[in-house]
Amino acid sequence: MSADAKVIVHPHFRTHDRIGVVVLGTGAVGGELLRQLGPAGRAGITLVGIANSRAQHAYHGGLGTATARERLVSHGDPRDDAGLLAALNGFEGVRQVVVDATASDGTATRHASWLRRGYDVVTANKAAIGRALADWREVRDAARAGNSVYGDSATVGAGLPMLSTLRRLHGCGDRLLALEGVFSGSLSWLFNHYDGTRPFSALLAEARAWGYTEPDPRADLSGADVARKLLILARSAGHALDAHEVEIENLVPAALRCADAQEFRARAHELDDVFAARLAAAQSRGKVLRHLARLDAHGNARVGLCEVDAAHPAARLSGCDNLFALTTARYRTRPLVIQGAGAGPEVTAQALLADVLALRERIIAPLALAV
Ligand SMILES: NC(=O)c1ccc[n+]([C@@H]2O[C@H](COP(=O)([O-])OP(=O)(O)OC[C@H]3O[C@@H](n4cnc5c(N)ncnc54)[C@H](OP(=O)(O)O)[C@@H]3O)[C@@H](O)[C@H]2O)c1
C-alpha cells in the first residue's frame, strides 16, 4: 500500500470511535501534550506516532504515551512523514489527526497537503496561516476539499479561547469594529517590568533566562510573531489581510539586525538609551509603554510600541499575560475582553488537546467561516 494513499474505511468496519493521533514535536509543548494525554492515552484518543526533527516512532496499533518518548530515542526510525501517515492509515479510527507542535516551516508547508488528503491537522505552529494570505487560503481550501478540520486554537493566545470567540461572534453576524491587545507573553513581561529602574538590556537578559523570550530575543522584538497572530485573528474576523498590509515596528535597531545571536547579546546594551528615551518621553506625558497590536474596522493593522494611560487595560497587566479587547457591533460600548496567560506549555498543550477532543463532535469552527 502506498503511504500516500489514505485508506478509506467503510463505517461498517469501524470497531470503535477512537481518534488516531500523530504528534510532531516532543519539545516543551509536544512533551506536555503527551503528558496530558495520560499514560494510557485519553479516552477516545490513541497515539500512533511521535516525531522530533531527527527521528520518529510509530505503530498503527497504538503507542503508550508514557514510554513513547523513550522509545523514540532508543528505537526511533529516521524522519519520514510517509511512515507516520501509514501508521495513521493502519489505525482505523474515526478521525486521523496530525498535531504540529513544532515551529518548523517545513511541517507548516505540508498542512494543506495533509488536509486535502483527509487528515485533520491541529497546530500550535503559526507558519501556515500567519503569513501570506494565499497560504491561509490554501489551508482553508484544502480543508474544504478534504472534508477535514484545521484546529488552530493554540496559534493565538496559547490556551485562551480567542479564536473560538472571534469565530463565534463572526458566525453569528457580529462585526469586528476594533481589536487591540498585547499578544506576546515575552513583550508583555518586558514592558510590564520596564519602569526605568533597570536598563532594558538587563530585563531582556532576565526574560531570556526565565525562558520567556526566544533564544534570540530579536524574534520577539521584531514584532513578526505578534503580526502573525494579528493576521490569524483578522482573517478569522473576515478581513482578507495580507502580511505586507500590517505595519510592524521593529524594536531592534537597524545596527543590530544583522549581527549574529552572540554578537547581539554582547551588544544588547545598545538598546538601553533607545528605550530609556522612549520611556522618558512617555513618562513626561504621564503614560507607560506597552507593546500593542491593533486592527480597526477597515482592516488597518499595526504592531508596535505605544504610550498608554495608566488606566488603559494593558497598563494593568502583570507577568506574561496576554490581553485581547474586541469592540464589535454588539459589544460596542464596552469591549469584550479576554485576558490571561498567553504562553506556557501547559496551556498551549491544553489548547491542542481541546482541538483534538472537539474533533469527535466536529465542533471546531471551520476556517470556512472567515475570509
Ligand atoms: N512554548 C510555548 O509557551 C508556546 C506557546 C504558544 C505557541 N507555541 C508554539 O508551539 C510550537 C512548539 O513550541 P515549543 O516551545 O514546544 O518548541 P520546542 O520546545 O523548541 O520544541 C519544538 C519541537 O519540534 C521538533 N521539530 C522541529 N522540526 C520538526 C520536524 N520537521 N518534524 C518533527 N518535529 C520537529 C523539535 O525537534 P528536536 O527536539 O529534534 O529539535 C522539538 O521537539 C511552536 O510553533 C511555538 O511557536 C509555544
CSV table of C-alpha atoms and ligand atoms in Angstrom, one decimal:
chain,number,residue,atom,x,y,z
A,1,MET,CA,0.0,0.0,0.0
A,2,SER,CA,1.3,3.4,-0.9
A,3,ALA,CA,1.8,5.6,2.2
A,4,ASP,CA,0.5,8.5,0.1
A,5,ALA,CA,-2.9,6.8,-0.4
A,6,LYS,CA,-5.2,7.2,2.5
A,7,VAL,CA,-7.3,4.1,3.4
A,8,ILE,CA,-11.0,4.8,3.3
A,9,VAL,CA,-12.5,2.6,6.0
A,10,HIS,CA,-16.1,1.8,5.5
A,11,PRO,CA,-18.1,2.9,8.6
A,12,HIS,CA,-19.5,-0.7,8.9
A,13,PHE,CA,-16.0,-2.0,9.6
A,14,ARG,CA,-15.1,0.5,12.3
A,15,THR,CA,-15.0,-1.3,15.5
A,16,HIS,CA,-14.7,1.7,17.7
A,17,ASP,CA,-14.8,5.5,17.6
A,18,ARG,CA,-11.3,6.4,18.6
A,19,ILE,CA,-9.2,9.2,17.1
A,20,GLY,CA,-5.7,8.3,15.9
A,21,VAL,CA,-3.1,11.0,16.5
A,22,VAL,CA,0.5,11.6,15.4
A,23,VAL,CA,2.4,14.3,17.4
A,24,LEU,CA,5.1,16.2,15.6
A,25,GLY,CA,7.4,17.9,18.1
A,26,THR,CA,8.3,16.5,21.5
A,27,GLY,CA,9.7,19.8,23.0
A,28,ALA,CA,8.0,21.9,25.6
A,29,VAL,CA,4.5,21.9,24.1
A,30,GLY,CA,4.6,18.4,22.4
A,31,GLY,CA,6.1,16.8,25.5
A,32,GLU,CA,3.4,18.4,27.7
A,33,LEU,CA,0.7,17.2,25.3
A,34,LEU,CA,1.9,13.6,25.7
A,35,ARG,CA,1.7,14.1,29.4
A,36,GLN,CA,-1.9,15.4,29.2
A,37,LEU,CA,-2.9,12.5,27.0
A,38,GLY,CA,-2.2,10.4,30.1
A,39,PRO,CA,-0.3,7.1,30.4
A,40,ALA,CA,-2.8,5.0,28.6
A,41,GLY,CA,-4.0,7.7,26.3
A,42,ARG,CA,-7.0,9.9,27.0
A,43,ALA,CA,-10.4,8.2,26.4
A,44,GLY,CA,-11.1,8.2,22.8
A,45,ILE,CA,-7.6,9.2,21.6
A,46,THR,CA,-4.9,6.8,20.5
A,47,LEU,CA,-1.3,7.9,19.9
A,48,VAL,CA,0.0,6.1,16.9
A,49,GLY,CA,3.2,8.2,16.2
A,50,ILE,CA,5.5,10.8,17.5
A,51,ALA,CA,8.4,12.6,15.9
A,52,ASN,CA,11.1,15.2,16.6
A,53,SER,CA,13.2,16.8,13.9
A,54,ARG,CA,15.5,13.8,13.7
A,55,ALA,CA,13.6,10.6,14.4
A,56,GLN,CA,10.1,9.1,14.7
A,57,HIS,CA,8.4,6.2,16.3
A,58,ALA,CA,5.0,4.9,15.0
A,59,TYR,CA,2.8,1.8,15.3
A,60,HIS,CA,-0.7,1.6,13.9
A,61,GLY,CA,-1.8,-0.4,16.9
A,62,GLY,CA,-1.0,2.5,19.2
A,63,LEU,CA,1.8,3.6,21.5
A,64,GLY,CA,2.0,4.1,25.2
A,65,THR,CA,2.2,7.8,25.8
A,66,ALA,CA,4.4,7.3,28.9
A,67,THR,CA,7.1,5.3,27.0
A,68,ALA,CA,6.8,6.8,23.5
A,69,ARG,CA,9.5,9.4,24.0
A,70,GLU,CA,11.9,6.9,25.4
A,71,ARG,CA,11.3,4.6,22.6
A,72,LEU,CA,11.7,7.5,20.1
A,73,VAL,CA,15.2,7.9,21.5
A,74,SER,CA,16.1,4.2,21.8
A,75,HIS,CA,14.2,2.8,18.7
A,76,GLY,CA,13.5,5.8,16.6
A,77,ASP,CA,13.4,5.4,12.8
A,78,PRO,CA,14.7,8.1,10.5
A,79,ARG,CA,12.3,11.0,10.0
A,80,ASP,CA,9.8,10.3,7.2
A,81,ASP,CA,6.3,11.6,7.0
A,82,ALA,CA,5.1,8.6,4.9
A,83,GLY,CA,5.8,6.2,7.7
A,84,LEU,CA,3.8,8.3,10.2
A,85,LEU,CA,0.8,8.6,7.8
A,86,ALA,CA,0.9,4.9,7.1
A,87,ALA,CA,0.6,4.2,10.8
A,88,LEU,CA,-2.4,6.6,10.9
A,89,ASN,CA,-3.9,4.9,7.9
A,90,GLY,CA,-3.4,1.5,9.6
A,91,PHE,CA,-5.3,2.7,12.6
A,92,GLU,CA,-8.9,2.6,11.6
A,93,GLY,CA,-10.1,5.4,13.8
A,94,VAL,CA,-13.0,7.8,13.1
A,95,ARG,CA,-10.5,10.6,12.6
A,96,GLN,CA,-6.8,10.7,11.8
A,97,VAL,CA,-5.0,13.7,13.2
A,98,VAL,CA,-1.6,15.2,12.7
A,99,VAL,CA,-0.7,17.5,15.6
A,100,ASP,CA,2.0,20.0,14.8
A,101,ALA,CA,3.8,21.1,17.9
A,102,THR,CA,6.9,22.3,16.1
A,103,ALA,CA,8.0,25.8,14.9
A,104,SER,CA,9.1,24.3,11.6
A,105,ASP,CA,8.3,26.0,8.3
A,106,GLY,CA,8.8,22.6,6.7
A,107,THR,CA,5.9,20.9,8.5
A,108,ALA,CA,3.7,24.0,8.1
A,109,THR,CA,4.1,23.9,4.3
A,110,ARG,CA,2.7,20.3,4.4
A,111,HIS,CA,-0.5,21.2,6.4
A,112,ALA,CA,-2.5,21.9,3.2
A,113,SER,CA,-1.5,18.6,1.6
A,114,TRP,CA,-2.4,16.6,4.7
A,115,LEU,CA,-5.8,18.3,4.9
A,116,ARG,CA,-6.5,17.8,1.2
A,117,ARG,CA,-5.9,14.1,1.7
A,118,GLY,CA,-8.4,13.9,4.6
A,119,TYR,CA,-6.2,14.1,7.6
A,120,ASP,CA,-7.2,16.6,10.3
A,121,VAL,CA,-4.4,19.0,11.4
A,122,VAL,CA,-4.2,20.5,14.9
A,123,THR,CA,-1.4,23.0,15.3
A,124,ALA,CA,0.4,25.4,17.6
A,125,ASN,CA,2.7,26.3,14.6
A,126,LYS,CA,1.6,29.6,13.1
A,127,ALA,CA,3.7,29.4,10.0
A,128,ALA,CA,1.0,28.0,7.6
A,129,ILE,CA,-1.8,30.6,8.4
A,130,GLY,CA,0.1,33.6,9.9
A,131,ARG,CA,2.0,34.7,6.8
A,132,ALA,CA,0.8,35.2,3.2
A,133,LEU,CA,-2.9,35.4,2.7
A,134,ALA,CA,-2.5,32.9,-0.2
A,135,ASP,CA,-1.1,30.3,2.2
A,136,TRP,CA,-4.0,30.9,4.6
A,137,ARG,CA,-6.4,30.4,1.7
A,138,GLU,CA,-4.6,27.3,0.6
A,139,VAL,CA,-5.1,25.8,4.0
A,140,ARG,CA,-8.8,26.8,4.1
A,141,ASP,CA,-9.4,25.4,0.6
A,142,ALA,CA,-7.6,22.1,1.4
A,143,ALA,CA,-9.7,21.6,4.5
A,144,ARG,CA,-12.8,22.0,2.4
A,145,ALA,CA,-11.6,19.7,-0.4
A,146,GLY,CA,-10.5,17.0,2.1
A,147,ASN,CA,-13.6,17.4,4.3
A,148,SER,CA,-11.0,17.7,7.1
A,149,VAL,CA,-10.6,20.1,10.1
A,150,TYR,CA,-7.9,22.6,10.9
A,151,GLY,CA,-7.6,23.1,14.6
A,152,ASP,CA,-5.6,26.3,15.2
A,153,SER,CA,-6.7,27.4,18.7
A,154,ALA,CA,-3.2,27.2,20.0
A,155,THR,CA,-1.8,29.6,17.5
A,156,VAL,CA,-3.1,32.7,19.2
A,157,GLY,CA,-3.2,33.3,23.0
A,158,ALA,CA,-2.0,29.8,23.8
A,159,GLY,CA,-4.9,28.3,25.8
A,160,LEU,CA,-7.1,31.4,25.8
A,161,PRO,CA,-10.4,31.0,23.9
A,162,MET,CA,-9.5,33.7,21.5
A,163,LEU,CA,-10.1,32.3,18.0
A,164,SER,CA,-13.1,30.4,19.0
A,165,THR,CA,-14.7,33.5,20.5
A,166,LEU,CA,-13.9,35.6,17.4
A,167,ARG,CA,-15.3,33.0,15.0
A,168,ARG,CA,-18.4,32.5,17.1
A,169,LEU,CA,-19.1,36.3,17.0
A,170,HIS,CA,-18.4,36.4,13.3
A,171,GLY,CA,-20.5,33.3,12.6
A,172,CYS,CA,-23.4,35.0,14.4
A,173,GLY,CA,-23.2,38.1,12.3
A,174,ASP,CA,-21.4,40.3,14.7
A,175,ARG,CA,-19.0,42.7,13.1
A,176,LEU,CA,-15.5,43.4,14.5
A,177,LEU,CA,-15.0,47.2,14.8
A,178,ALA,CA,-11.7,47.1,16.6
A,179,LEU,CA,-9.3,44.7,18.1
A,180,GLU,CA,-6.5,45.8,20.4
A,181,GLY,CA,-4.2,43.9,22.7
A,182,VAL,CA,-1.0,42.6,24.0
A,183,PHE,CA,-0.4,39.4,22.0
A,184,SER,CA,3.1,38.4,23.2
A,185,GLY,CA,3.9,36.9,26.6
A,186,SER,CA,7.5,37.9,26.4
A,187,LEU,CA,6.8,41.5,25.3
A,188,SER,CA,4.1,41.7,27.9
A,189,TRP,CA,6.6,40.7,30.6
A,190,LEU,CA,9.3,43.1,29.4
A,191,PHE,CA,7.1,46.2,29.3
A,192,ASN,CA,5.2,45.3,32.5
A,193,HIS,CA,8.6,45.4,34.2
A,194,TYR,CA,10.3,48.2,32.4
A,195,ASP,CA,9.9,51.3,34.6
A,196,GLY,CA,13.4,52.8,34.2
A,197,THR,CA,14.9,51.4,37.4
A,198,ARG,CA,16.9,48.8,35.4
A,199,PRO,CA,18.4,49.0,31.9
A,200,PHE,CA,16.3,47.4,29.2
A,201,SER,CA,19.1,45.0,28.3
A,202,ALA,CA,19.2,43.7,31.9
A,203,LEU,CA,15.5,42.9,31.7
A,204,LEU,CA,15.9,41.3,28.3
A,205,ALA,CA,18.7,39.0,29.8
A,206,GLU,CA,16.4,38.1,32.7
A,207,ALA,CA,13.5,37.4,30.4
A,208,ARG,CA,15.7,35.1,28.3
A,209,ALA,CA,17.0,33.3,31.4
A,210,TRP,CA,13.4,32.6,32.5
A,211,GLY,CA,12.7,31.2,29.1
A,212,TYR,CA,10.1,33.9,28.3
A,213,THR,CA,11.8,35.1,25.1
A,214,GLU,CA,13.0,33.1,22.2
A,215,PRO,CA,16.7,32.0,22.4
A,216,ASP,CA,17.4,35.0,20.1
A,217,PRO,CA,15.1,37.8,21.6
A,218,ARG,CA,15.1,39.6,18.3
A,219,ALA,CA,12.5,37.1,17.2
A,220,ASP,CA,10.2,38.7,19.8
A,221,LEU,CA,11.4,42.3,19.5
A,222,SER,CA,11.0,42.3,15.7
A,223,GLY,CA,7.2,42.2,16.1
A,224,ALA,CA,6.9,39.5,13.4
A,225,ASP,CA,5.4,36.9,15.7
A,226,VAL,CA,2.8,39.3,17.0
A,227,ALA,CA,2.0,40.3,13.4
A,228,ARG,CA,1.3,36.6,12.6
A,229,LYS,CA,-1.2,36.4,15.4
A,230,LEU,CA,-2.8,39.6,14.3
A,231,LEU,CA,-3.1,38.2,10.8
A,232,ILE,CA,-4.7,35.0,12.0
A,233,LEU,CA,-7.2,37.0,14.1
A,234,ALA,CA,-8.0,39.4,11.3
A,235,ARG,CA,-8.7,36.7,8.8
A,236,SER,CA,-10.9,34.8,11.4
A,237,ALA,CA,-12.9,38.0,11.7
A,238,GLY,CA,-13.4,38.2,7.9
A,239,HIS,CA,-10.6,40.7,6.9
A,240,ALA,CA,-8.7,39.5,3.9
A,241,LEU,CA,-5.5,41.0,5.3
A,242,ASP,CA,-2.2,40.2,3.7
A,243,ALA,CA,1.2,40.2,5.5
A,244,HIS,CA,2.5,43.3,3.8
A,245,GLU,CA,-0.5,45.2,5.0
A,246,VAL,CA,0.4,45.1,8.7
A,247,GLU,CA,2.6,48.0,9.8
A,248,ILE,CA,5.2,46.5,12.0
A,249,GLU,CA,7.5,48.5,14.3
A,250,ASN,CA,10.7,46.5,14.6
A,251,LEU,CA,12.2,47.3,18.1
A,252,VAL,CA,15.6,46.0,17.1
A,253,PRO,CA,17.8,49.0,16.0
A,254,ALA,CA,19.0,48.6,12.4
A,255,ALA,CA,22.6,48.3,13.5
A,256,LEU,CA,21.8,45.2,15.5
A,257,ARG,CA,19.6,43.4,13.0
A,258,CYS,CA,22.4,41.7,11.0
A,259,ALA,CA,24.5,40.7,14.0
A,260,ASP,CA,24.7,37.0,14.9
A,261,ALA,CA,22.9,36.0,18.1
A,262,GLN,CA,26.1,36.0,20.2
A,263,GLU,CA,27.1,39.5,18.9
A,264,PHE,CA,23.6,40.7,19.6
A,265,ARG,CA,23.7,39.6,23.2
A,266,ALA,CA,27.1,41.2,23.6
A,267,ARG,CA,25.8,44.5,22.2
A,268,ALA,CA,22.3,44.4,23.7
A,269,HIS,CA,23.3,47.4,26.0
A,270,GLU,CA,23.0,49.5,22.8
A,271,LEU,CA,19.2,49.1,23.3
A,272,ASP,CA,19.3,50.9,26.6
A,273,ASP,CA,19.5,54.5,25.5
A,274,VAL,CA,16.9,54.0,22.8
A,275,PHE,CA,14.3,52.5,25.2
A,276,ALA,CA,15.2,55.0,28.0
A,277,ALA,CA,14.4,57.9,25.7
A,278,ARG,CA,11.1,56.3,24.7
A,279,LEU,CA,10.2,55.7,28.3
A,280,ALA,CA,11.2,59.2,29.5
A,281,ALA,CA,9.0,60.7,26.7
A,282,ALA,CA,6.0,58.5,27.7
A,283,GLN,CA,6.5,59.3,31.4
A,284,SER,CA,6.7,63.1,30.7
A,285,ARG,CA,3.1,62.7,29.4
A,286,GLY,CA,2.0,60.6,32.4
A,287,LYS,CA,2.0,57.4,30.3
A,288,VAL,CA,3.6,54.0,30.2
A,289,LEU,CA,4.9,51.9,27.3
A,290,ARG,CA,3.1,48.8,26.1
A,291,HIS,CA,3.6,46.6,23.0
A,292,LEU,CA,0.2,46.6,21.3
A,293,ALA,CA,-1.3,45.1,18.2
A,294,ARG,CA,-4.2,47.0,16.7
A,295,LEU,CA,-6.8,46.3,14.0
A,296,ASP,CA,-9.6,48.6,13.0
A,297,ALA,CA,-12.9,48.0,11.1
A,298,HIS,CA,-11.3,49.0,7.8
A,299,GLY,CA,-8.5,46.4,8.2
A,300,ASN,CA,-5.8,48.9,9.2
A,301,ALA,CA,-3.3,46.9,11.3
A,302,ARG,CA,-0.3,47.9,13.3
A,303,VAL,CA,2.0,46.2,15.7
A,304,GLY,CA,4.4,48.2,17.9
A,305,LEU,CA,5.2,50.1,21.0
A,306,CYS,CA,2.6,52.5,22.2
A,307,GLU,CA,2.2,55.0,25.0
A,308,VAL,CA,-0.9,54.3,27.1
A,309,ASP,CA,-2.6,55.9,30.1
A,310,ALA,CA,-2.3,54.2,33.5
A,311,ALA,CA,-6.0,53.4,33.3
A,312,HIS,CA,-5.6,51.5,30.0
A,313,PRO,CA,-6.2,47.8,30.5
A,314,ALA,CA,-2.8,47.0,29.0
A,315,ALA,CA,-1.1,49.2,31.7
A,316,ARG,CA,-2.6,47.0,34.4
A,317,LEU,CA,-1.3,43.7,33.1
A,318,SER,CA,1.2,41.6,35.0
A,319,GLY,CA,3.5,38.7,34.3
A,320,CYS,CA,3.3,37.3,30.8
A,321,ASP,CA,-0.4,37.9,30.4
A,322,ASN,CA,-2.0,38.5,27.1
A,323,LEU,CA,-4.9,40.8,26.6
A,324,PHE,CA,-7.4,40.9,23.7
A,325,ALA,CA,-10.1,43.6,23.7
A,326,LEU,CA,-12.7,43.2,21.0
A,327,THR,CA,-15.0,46.0,20.1
A,328,THR,CA,-17.9,44.7,17.9
A,329,ALA,CA,-21.2,45.9,16.7
A,330,ARG,CA,-22.8,44.1,19.7
A,331,TYR,CA,-20.0,44.8,22.2
A,332,ARG,CA,-19.8,48.4,21.2
A,333,THR,CA,-20.0,50.4,24.4
A,334,ARG,CA,-17.6,48.2,26.4
A,335,PRO,CA,-15.2,45.8,24.6
A,336,LEU,CA,-15.3,42.0,25.2
A,337,VAL,CA,-12.0,41.3,27.0
A,338,ILE,CA,-10.1,38.1,27.2
A,339,GLN,CA,-7.0,38.1,29.4
A,340,GLY,CA,-4.7,35.6,30.9
A,341,ALA,CA,-1.5,33.6,30.5
A,342,GLY,CA,-0.7,33.8,26.8
A,343,ALA,CA,2.2,31.4,26.8
A,344,GLY,CA,3.4,28.3,28.5
A,345,PRO,CA,3.5,24.6,27.6
A,346,GLU,CA,0.6,23.6,29.8
A,347,VAL,CA,-2.0,26.0,28.5
A,348,THR,CA,-0.8,25.6,24.9
A,349,ALA,CA,-0.9,21.8,25.0
A,350,GLN,CA,-4.3,22.0,26.6
A,351,ALA,CA,-5.5,24.1,23.6
A,352,LEU,CA,-4.1,21.3,21.2
A,353,LEU,CA,-5.8,18.6,23.3
A,354,ALA,CA,-9.1,20.6,23.3
A,355,ASP,CA,-9.0,20.8,19.5
A,356,VAL,CA,-8.4,17.1,19.2
A,357,LEU,CA,-11.2,16.3,21.6
A,358,ALA,CA,-13.5,18.7,19.7
A,359,LEU,CA,-12.9,16.7,16.5
A,360,ARG,CA,-15.1,13.9,17.9
A,361,GLU,CA,-18.0,16.2,17.7
A,362,ARG,CA,-16.7,18.2,14.7
A,363,ILE,CA,-17.4,21.4,16.7
A,364,ILE,CA,-14.2,23.3,15.8
A,365,ALA,CA,-15.5,26.3,13.9
A,366,PRO,CA,-14.0,25.7,10.4
A,367,LEU,CA,-11.8,28.2,8.7
A,368,ALA,CA,-14.5,28.4,6.0
A,369,LEU,CA,-16.4,30.8,8.2
A,370,ALA,CA,-14.0,33.6,7.5
A,371,VAL,CA,-12.3,35.4,4.6
B,1,LIG,N1,6.2,27.2,24.4
B,1,LIG,C1,5.1,28.0,24.5
B,1,LIG,O1,4.7,28.5,25.5
B,1,LIG,C2,4.2,28.2,23.2
B,1,LIG,C3,3.1,29.0,23.3
B,1,LIG,C4,2.3,29.1,22.2
B,1,LIG,C5,2.6,28.5,21.0
B,1,LIG,N2,3.8,27.8,20.9
B,1,LIG,C6,4.2,27.2,19.7
B,1,LIG,O2,4.3,25.8,19.8
B,1,LIG,C7,5.3,25.3,18.9
B,1,LIG,C8,6.2,24.4,19.7
B,1,LIG,O3,6.8,25.3,20.7
B,1,LIG,P1,7.8,24.6,21.8
B,1,LIG,O4,8.0,25.7,22.8
B,1,LIG,O5,7.3,23.3,22.2
B,1,LIG,O6,9.2,24.4,20.9
B,1,LIG,P2,10.4,23.5,21.3
B,1,LIG,O7,10.5,23.2,22.7
B,1,LIG,O8,11.6,24.1,20.6
B,1,LIG,O9,10.1,22.1,20.5
B,1,LIG,C9,10.0,22.0,19.1
B,1,LIG,C10,9.9,20.6,18.8
B,1,LIG,O10,9.7,20.5,17.4
B,1,LIG,C11,10.5,19.4,16.8
B,1,LIG,N3,10.7,19.6,15.4
B,1,LIG,C12,11.3,20.5,14.7
B,1,LIG,N4,11.2,20.3,13.4
B,1,LIG,C13,10.5,19.1,13.3
B,1,LIG,C14,10.0,18.3,12.2
B,1,LIG,N5,10.3,18.6,10.9
B,1,LIG,N6,9.3,17.2,12.4
B,1,LIG,C15,9.0,16.8,13.7
B,1,LIG,N7,9.4,17.5,14.8
B,1,LIG,C16,10.1,18.6,14.6
B,1,LIG,C17,11.8,19.6,17.6
B,1,LIG,O11,12.7,18.5,17.5
B,1,LIG,P3,14.2,18.4,18.1
B,1,LIG,O12,13.9,18.1,19.5
B,1,LIG,O13,14.8,17.3,17.3
B,1,LIG,O14,14.8,19.8,17.8
B,1,LIG,C18,11.3,19.8,19.0
B,1,LIG,O15,11.0,18.5,19.6
B,1,LIG,C19,5.9,26.5,18.2
B,1,LIG,O16,5.3,26.7,17.0
B,1,LIG,C20,5.6,27.7,19.2
B,1,LIG,O17,5.5,28.9,18.5
B,1,LIG,C21,4.6,27.6,22.0
